[in-house]
Each structure stands twice: as C-alpha cells, then as structure tokens.
PDB file of C-alpha atoms in Angstrom:
ATOM      1  CA  MET A 245       4.611   0.744  -7.513  1.00 62.00           C
ATOM      2  CA  LEU A 246       1.106  -0.533  -7.755  1.00 75.00           C
ATOM      3  CA  ARG A 247      -0.117  -1.157  -4.046  1.00 80.00           C
ATOM      4  CA  THR A 248      -2.547  -3.850  -3.443  1.00 83.00           C
ATOM      5  CA  ASN A 249      -3.604  -5.856  -0.269  1.00 87.00           C
ATOM      6  CA  GLN A 250      -5.788  -8.652  -0.856  1.00 91.00           C
ATOM      7  CA  SER A 251      -6.251  -9.815   2.908  1.00 92.00           C
ATOM      8  CA  PHE A 252      -7.432  -6.211   4.021  1.00 91.00           C
ATOM      9  CA  LEU A 253      -9.957  -6.264   1.026  1.00 94.00           C
ATOM     10  CA  ASP A 254     -11.300  -9.659   2.173  1.00 95.00           C
ATOM     11  CA  ARG A 255     -11.592  -8.490   5.782  1.00 94.00           C
ATOM     12  CA  THR A 256     -13.290  -5.302   4.523  1.00 94.00           C
ATOM     13  CA  THR A 257     -15.786  -7.360   2.379  1.00 95.00           C
ATOM     14  CA  ALA A 258     -16.690  -9.459   5.556  1.00 94.00           C
ATOM     15  CA  LEU A 259     -17.254  -6.562   7.512  1.00 93.00           C
ATOM     16  CA  TYR A 260     -19.363  -5.026   4.817  1.00 94.00           C
ATOM     17  CA  ARG A 261     -21.526  -8.349   4.804  1.00 93.00           C
ATOM     18  CA  GLN A 262     -21.955  -8.614   8.515  1.00 91.00           C
ATOM     19  CA  GLN A 263     -22.587  -4.954   9.292  1.00 88.00           C
ATOM     20  CA  GLN A 264     -25.782  -4.328  11.517  1.00 81.00           C
ATOM     21  CA  ARG A 265     -26.463  -0.618  10.073  1.00 75.00           C
ATOM     22  CA  GLN A 266     -26.430  -0.690   6.462  1.00 82.00           C
ATOM     23  CA  GLU A 267     -25.010   2.882   6.493  1.00 87.00           C
ATOM     24  CA  ASP A 268     -21.782   2.088   8.204  1.00 93.00           C
ATOM     25  CA  ILE A 269     -20.031   0.749   5.205  1.00 95.00           C
ATOM     26  CA  VAL A 270     -21.646   1.764   1.844  1.00 95.00           C
ATOM     27  CA  ILE A 271     -20.218   0.945  -1.737  1.00 96.00           C
ATOM     28  CA  ARG A 272     -19.348   4.039  -3.816  1.00 96.00           C
ATOM     29  CA  LYS A 273     -18.336   4.453  -7.375  1.00 97.00           C
ATOM     30  CA  TYR A 274     -16.096   6.971  -9.014  1.00 97.00           C
ATOM     31  CA  ILE A 275     -15.291   7.320 -12.707  1.00 96.00           C
ATOM     32  CA  LYS A 276     -11.817   7.677 -14.213  1.00 93.00           C
ATOM     33  CA  GLY A 277     -10.532  11.086 -13.715  1.00 93.00           C
ATOM     34  CA  GLN A 278     -12.748  11.862 -10.598  1.00 95.00           C
ATOM     35  CA  ASN A 279     -11.202  12.849  -7.385  1.00 94.00           C
ATOM     36  CA  VAL A 280     -11.964  10.643  -4.155  1.00 95.00           C
ATOM     37  CA  TYR A 281     -10.096  13.126  -1.915  1.00 94.00           C
ATOM     38  CA  HIS A 282      -8.850  16.619  -2.336  1.00 95.00           C
ATOM     39  CA  GLN A 283      -5.760  17.903  -0.684  1.00 94.00           C
ATOM     40  CA  GLY A 284      -6.489  20.179   2.274  1.00 93.00           C
ATOM     41  CA  ILE A 285     -10.091  19.287   2.403  1.00 94.00           C
ATOM     42  CA  VAL A 286     -11.529  17.476   5.227  1.00 93.00           C
ATOM     43  CA  SER A 287     -12.865  14.062   4.083  1.00 90.00           C
ATOM     44  CA  THR A 288     -16.046  12.469   5.443  1.00 90.00           C
ATOM     45  CA  LYS A 289     -15.319   8.798   4.919  1.00 95.00           C
ATOM     46  CA  VAL A 290     -12.444   6.238   5.330  1.00 95.00           C
ATOM     47  CA  MET A 291     -12.260   4.005   2.103  1.00 96.00           C
ATOM     48  CA  VAL A 292     -10.922   0.653   1.097  1.00 96.00           C
ATOM     49  CA  ILE A 293     -10.534   0.111  -2.641  1.00 96.00           C
ATOM     50  CA  SER A 294     -12.504  -2.660  -3.980  1.00 96.00           C
ATOM     51  CA  GLU A 295     -11.783  -2.449  -7.929  1.00 95.00           C
ATOM     52  CA  GLY A 296      -9.743   0.046  -9.844  1.00 93.00           C
ATOM     53  CA  ILE A 297      -6.586   2.055  -9.466  1.00 90.00           C
ATOM     54  CA  THR A 298      -5.799   5.493  -8.151  1.00 93.00           C
ATOM     55  CA  LYS A 299      -2.942   7.866  -7.848  1.00 90.00           C
ATOM     56  CA  CYS A 300      -2.181   9.289  -4.628  1.00 90.00           C
ATOM     57  CA  TYR A 301      -0.447  12.769  -5.175  1.00 91.00           C
ATOM     58  CA  PHE A 302       0.732  15.948  -3.621  1.00 89.00           C
ATOM     59  CA  THR A 303       0.236  19.413  -5.316  1.00 87.00           C
ATOM     60  CA  GLU A 304       3.098  21.717  -4.463  1.00 85.00           C
ATOM     61  CA  ALA A 305       2.798  25.581  -4.048  1.00 83.00           C
ATOM     62  CA  ASN A 306       4.155  25.973  -7.618  1.00 83.00           C
ATOM     63  CA  ASP A 307       1.104  23.660  -8.755  1.00 82.00           C
ATOM     64  CA  LYS A 308       3.515  20.878  -9.454  1.00 83.00           C
ATOM     65  CA  GLU A 309       2.330  17.351  -8.704  1.00 84.00           C
ATOM     66  CA  TYR A 310       4.181  14.809  -7.108  1.00 86.00           C
ATOM     67  CA  ILE A 311       2.690  11.165  -7.103  1.00 84.00           C
ATOM     68  CA  VAL A 312       3.306   9.347  -4.024  1.00 86.00           C
ATOM     69  CA  GLU A 313       1.773   6.176  -4.942  1.00 87.00           C
ATOM     70  CA  PHE A 314      -0.483   4.061  -7.151  1.00 85.00           C
ATOM     71  CA  LEU A 315      -3.057   2.410  -5.170  1.00 91.00           C
ATOM     72  CA  SER A 316      -5.511  -0.716  -5.985  1.00 90.00           C
ATOM     73  CA  ALA A 317      -7.575  -3.469  -4.586  1.00 93.00           C
ATOM     74  CA  GLY A 318      -7.327  -3.688  -0.817  1.00 94.00           C
ATOM     75  CA  GLU A 319      -5.564  -0.222   0.000  1.00 94.00           C
ATOM     76  CA  ILE A 320      -7.034   1.994   2.452  1.00 94.00           C
ATOM     77  CA  ILE A 321      -7.176   5.633   1.995  1.00 94.00           C
ATOM     78  CA  GLY A 322      -8.222   8.439   4.570  1.00 93.00           C
ATOM     79  CA  GLU A 323      -7.176   6.429   7.543  1.00 94.00           C
ATOM     80  CA  ILE A 324      -4.644   8.867   8.821  1.00 92.00           C
ATOM     81  CA  GLU A 325      -7.041  11.897   8.531  1.00 93.00           C
ATOM     82  CA  CYS A 326      -9.537   9.888  10.628  1.00 93.00           C
ATOM     83  CA  ILE A 327      -7.289   8.765  13.162  1.00 93.00           C
ATOM     84  CA  ARG A 328      -5.640  12.459  13.411  1.00 91.00           C
ATOM     85  CA  PRO A 329      -8.578  14.822  12.664  1.00 90.00           C
ATOM     86  CA  ILE A 330      -6.983  16.647   9.817  1.00 93.00           C
ATOM     87  CA  PRO A 331      -7.769  17.547   6.215  1.00 93.00           C
ATOM     88  CA  SER A 332      -6.613  15.346   3.586  1.00 92.00           C
ATOM     89  CA  LEU A 333      -2.849  15.278   3.332  1.00 91.00           C
ATOM     90  CA  CYS A 334      -3.012  14.530  -0.255  1.00 92.00           C
ATOM     91  CA  SER A 335      -5.303  14.230  -3.374  1.00 94.00           C
ATOM     92  CA  ILE A 336      -6.488  11.057  -4.597  1.00 95.00           C
ATOM     93  CA  GLN A 337      -7.666  10.303  -8.239  1.00 94.00           C
ATOM     94  CA  ALA A 338      -9.433   7.538  -9.925  1.00 94.00           C
ATOM     95  CA  MET A 339      -6.984   6.459 -12.836  1.00 89.00           C
ATOM     96  CA  THR A 340      -9.649   3.893 -13.853  1.00 89.00           C
ATOM     97  CA  ASP A 341     -13.299   3.489 -12.935  1.00 93.00           C
ATOM     98  CA  LEU A 342     -13.284   2.864  -9.225  1.00 95.00           C
ATOM     99  CA  THR A 343     -15.377   0.935  -6.617  1.00 96.00           C
ATOM    100  CA  VAL A 344     -14.900   1.572  -2.893  1.00 97.00           C
ATOM    101  CA  TYR A 345     -16.034   0.418   0.404  1.00 97.00           C
ATOM    102  CA  ALA A 346     -16.721   3.874   2.297  1.00 97.00           C
ATOM    103  CA  PHE A 347     -16.796   3.574   6.090  1.00 95.00           C
ATOM    104  CA  SER A 348     -18.351   6.194   8.213  1.00 94.00           C
ATOM    105  CA  LYS A 349     -15.679   7.937  10.182  1.00 94.00           C
ATOM    106  CA  ALA A 350     -17.545   6.957  13.514  1.00 93.00           C
ATOM    107  CA  TYR A 351     -17.709   3.205  12.519  1.00 94.00           C
ATOM    108  CA  PHE A 352     -14.119   3.216  11.526  1.00 94.00           C
ATOM    109  CA  ARG A 353     -13.284   4.461  15.046  1.00 95.00           C
ATOM    110  CA  ILE A 354     -15.454   1.941  16.503  1.00 94.00           C
ATOM    111  CA  LEU A 355     -13.529  -0.834  14.507  1.00 94.00           C
ATOM    112  CA  LEU A 356     -10.267   0.655  15.743  1.00 94.00           C
ATOM    113  CA  GLU A 357     -11.295   0.398  19.330  1.00 95.00           C
ATOM    114  CA  SER A 358     -13.216  -2.925  19.391  1.00 95.00           C
ATOM    115  CA  ASP A 359     -11.855  -5.203  16.429  1.00 94.00           C
ATOM    116  CA  ILE A 360      -8.173  -6.225  17.334  1.00 94.00           C
ATOM    117  CA  THR A 361      -7.917  -7.990  13.933  1.00 93.00           C
ATOM    118  CA  TRP A 362      -8.679  -4.912  12.204  1.00 92.00           C
ATOM    119  CA  SER A 363      -6.537  -2.675  14.428  1.00 94.00           C
ATOM    120  CA  ASN A 364      -3.552  -5.231  13.626  1.00 95.00           C
ATOM    121  CA  MET A 365      -4.251  -5.421   9.861  1.00 93.00           C
ATOM    122  CA  LEU A 366      -4.233  -1.536   9.750  1.00 94.00           C
ATOM    123  CA  LEU A 367      -1.008  -1.373  11.669  1.00 94.00           C
ATOM    124  CA  ASP A 368       0.528  -3.751   9.305  1.00 93.00           C
ATOM    125  CA  VAL A 369      -0.490  -1.669   6.381  1.00 92.00           C
ATOM    126  CA  MET A 370       0.855   1.378   7.908  1.00 91.00           C
ATOM    127  CA  ALA A 371       4.115  -0.299   8.642  1.00 92.00           C
ATOM    128  CA  GLN A 372       4.236  -1.672   4.840  1.00 90.00           C
ATOM    129  CA  ARG A 373       3.791   2.027   3.847  1.00 86.00           C
ATOM    130  CA  ILE A 374       6.636   3.345   5.995  1.00 87.00           C
ATOM    131  CA  VAL A 375       8.978   0.651   4.819  1.00 87.00           C
ATOM    132  CA  HIS A 376       7.881   1.119   1.118  1.00 81.00           C
ATOM    133  CA  THR A 377       8.283   4.836   1.218  1.00 77.00           C
ATOM    134  CA  SER A 378      11.594   4.662   2.906  1.00 79.00           C
ATOM    135  CA  SER A 379      13.016   2.242   0.441  1.00 76.00           C
ATOM    136  CA  ARG A 380      11.719   4.359  -2.493  1.00 70.00           C
ATOM    137  CA  ALA A 381      13.179   7.411  -1.101  1.00 71.00           C
ATOM    138  CA  SER A 382      16.562   5.884  -0.820  1.00 69.00           C
ATOM    139  CA  TYR A 383      16.292   4.288  -4.332  1.00 65.00           C
ATOM    140  CA  GLN A 384      15.632   7.617  -5.997  1.00 67.00           C
ATOM    141  CA  GLN A 385      18.511   9.240  -4.120  1.00 68.00           C
ATOM    142  CA  LEU A 386      20.785   6.323  -4.761  1.00 64.00           C
ATOM    143  CA  TYR A 387      20.393   5.370  -8.443  1.00 65.00           C
ATOM    144  CA  SER A 388      20.128   7.601 -11.699  1.00 74.00           C
ATOM    145  CA  LEU A 389      17.077   8.872 -13.302  1.00 75.00           C
ATOM    146  CA  GLU A 390      17.693   6.480 -16.255  1.00 78.00           C
ATOM    147  CA  HIS A 391      18.007   3.474 -14.122  1.00 75.00           C
ATOM    148  CA  SER A 392      14.678   4.687 -12.124  1.00 79.00           C
ATOM    149  CA  LEU A 393      12.710   5.062 -15.323  1.00 80.00           C
ATOM    150  CA  ARG A 394      13.642   1.622 -16.516  1.00 81.00           C
ATOM    151  CA  ARG A 395      12.403   0.195 -13.403  1.00 80.00           C
ATOM    152  CA  LEU A 396       9.158   1.994 -13.903  1.00 78.00           C
ATOM    153  CA  LEU A 397       8.671   0.871 -17.501  1.00 82.00           C
ATOM    154  CA  GLU A 398       9.439  -2.648 -16.347  1.00 81.00           C
ATOM    155  CA  ILE A 399       7.157  -2.376 -13.412  1.00 75.00           C
ATOM    156  CA  GLN A 400       4.361  -0.864 -15.661  1.00 78.00           C
ATOM    157  CA  SER A 401       4.779  -3.929 -18.213  1.00 80.00           C
ATOM    158  CA  ARG A 402       4.847  -6.535 -15.453  1.00 77.00           C
ATOM    159  CA  GLN A 403       1.725  -5.331 -13.740  1.00 72.00           C
ATOM    160  CA  ASN A 404       0.191  -4.755 -17.182  1.00 77.00           C
ATOM    161  CA  ILE A 405      -1.045  -1.134 -16.579  1.00 78.00           C
ATOM    162  CA  ALA A 406      -0.429   2.037 -18.727  1.00 79.00           C
ATOM    163  CA  ILE A 407       0.478   5.248 -17.057  1.00 83.00           C
ATOM    164  CA  GLN A 408       0.472   8.708 -18.865  1.00 84.00           C
ATOM    165  CA  LYS A 409       3.586  10.583 -19.356  1.00 84.00           C
ATOM    166  CA  GLU A 410       2.518  13.164 -16.868  1.00 85.00           C
ATOM    167  CA  ASP A 411       2.039  10.713 -14.196  1.00 83.00           C
ATOM    168  CA  MET A 412       5.243   8.982 -14.866  1.00 82.00           C
ATOM    169  CA  ALA A 413       7.104  12.337 -14.619  1.00 83.00           C
ATOM    170  CA  ALA A 414       5.005  13.086 -11.541  1.00 82.00           C
ATOM    171  CA  TYR A 415       5.881   9.738  -9.941  1.00 82.00           C
ATOM    172  CA  LEU A 416       9.802  10.263 -10.789  1.00 81.00           C
ATOM    173  CA  GLY A 417       9.527  13.919  -9.534  1.00 79.00           C
ATOM    174  CA  ILE A 418      10.822  15.387 -12.934  1.00 80.00           C
ATOM    175  CA  SER A 419       9.137  17.397 -15.748  1.00 82.00           C
ATOM    176  CA  VAL A 420       7.469  15.938 -18.695  1.00 84.00           C
ATOM    177  CA  ARG A 421      10.481  17.588 -20.689  1.00 88.00           C
ATOM    178  CA  SER A 422      12.894  15.634 -18.647  1.00 85.00           C
ATOM    179  CA  LEU A 423      10.911  12.356 -18.946  1.00 84.00           C
ATOM    180  CA  ASN A 424      10.918  12.729 -22.774  1.00 86.00           C
ATOM    181  CA  ARG A 425      14.780  13.184 -22.881  1.00 86.00           C
ATOM    182  CA  GLU A 426      15.137  10.117 -20.821  1.00 85.00           C
ATOM    183  CA  LEU A 427      12.932   8.156 -22.886  1.00 84.00           C
ATOM    184  CA  LYS A 428      14.534   9.120 -26.263  1.00 84.00           C
ATOM    185  CA  LYS A 429      17.899   7.939 -24.729  1.00 82.00           C
ATOM    186  CA  LEU A 430      16.394   4.568 -23.996  1.00 78.00           C
ATOM    187  CA  LEU A 431      14.922   4.181 -27.616  1.00 70.00           C
TER     188      LEU A 431
END
C-alpha cells in the first residue's frame, strides 16, 4: 500500500551530491495538502520523494477520485510523462509535509541515456509497479469488500499511517457511505 524504494533514494541522493550544475537536481518542499502534480497538466520536473507521503490519484469525469497508490521515500513521480512527453496522467498530493529531489527533464533524459545503473533501477521500479498494479487489481476482483477493508486497516496499522475516510474510500473504489457501512460491520 505505501510504496517506498530505499535503493532508488540512495542513488538519487548520490546523484544530487555529485551533480556538476546545481540546477539539474534541486530540493523542493511541499506542505500537507499541496498538489505536486495536476492531472492533465504538463509537468516541468521529474521527482524522487526524499521524505513524506503522497497519494497518487485519478479524478474521473464524474469528479470521483480513485487513489492508485500511496508513495513515500524513494518513489519516483513524473517519469512516464517525461519519457513520453504527455500531460500528467494523475494528480499527486502531499499527505504529509514533503521533500523531493526535482530533476530537470533534460537532465533526467541525459541520465536515461548515459547512466546504465540509473536506467536499470528505473526499469526495475516500472516492473515492480506493473506487478503491484496487476496483483492489486486481481485482489480487488477476487476478494470481498470486507476482506479488502480488513487488509487495508491491517496495513495502515502495520505501517503506522493514518488515512482519512475519504482517501480510504477512494483507494477501495467505493463511496464514503459504503465505507461507513463496511466499517460498522467490522465493529
């Protein structure tokens, strides 16, 4: 549920420290509730989360949100939009105060072409996301809402994070009203 990637963060930190031009990778800070990316808007940076938690979500035509993932330290955002020059596929919002390494798109592309370690690590991140997304989709199709909610509550407890009801409902793909009904059943 809460995705992290310490090895990718370590590599990013090393790149930040050894960069020639101090504007290739900069540190940016966002406050809780602030949007880092807006769905449908062209982004100017590729970012790797240093500290904090974000939610990655789609807003559908009916204004309903669906949370794809919660991302934290070491997770990269905006890479797909840089590789394929397209507007942001989803919105990303800081759920806590957030610190990121922000790469210029030009430098990110240079790294993809010249740094085989970076490219291989990025391929691994993308492969992990495909596996995770596929298993989450099948899990949500095969198990009851009650079972999925129990699992979500267990993960929250194990990872020691608090998620608002609206976000829990958006993560499960249900309304807050349905979530409340399910929570009452569990009590």
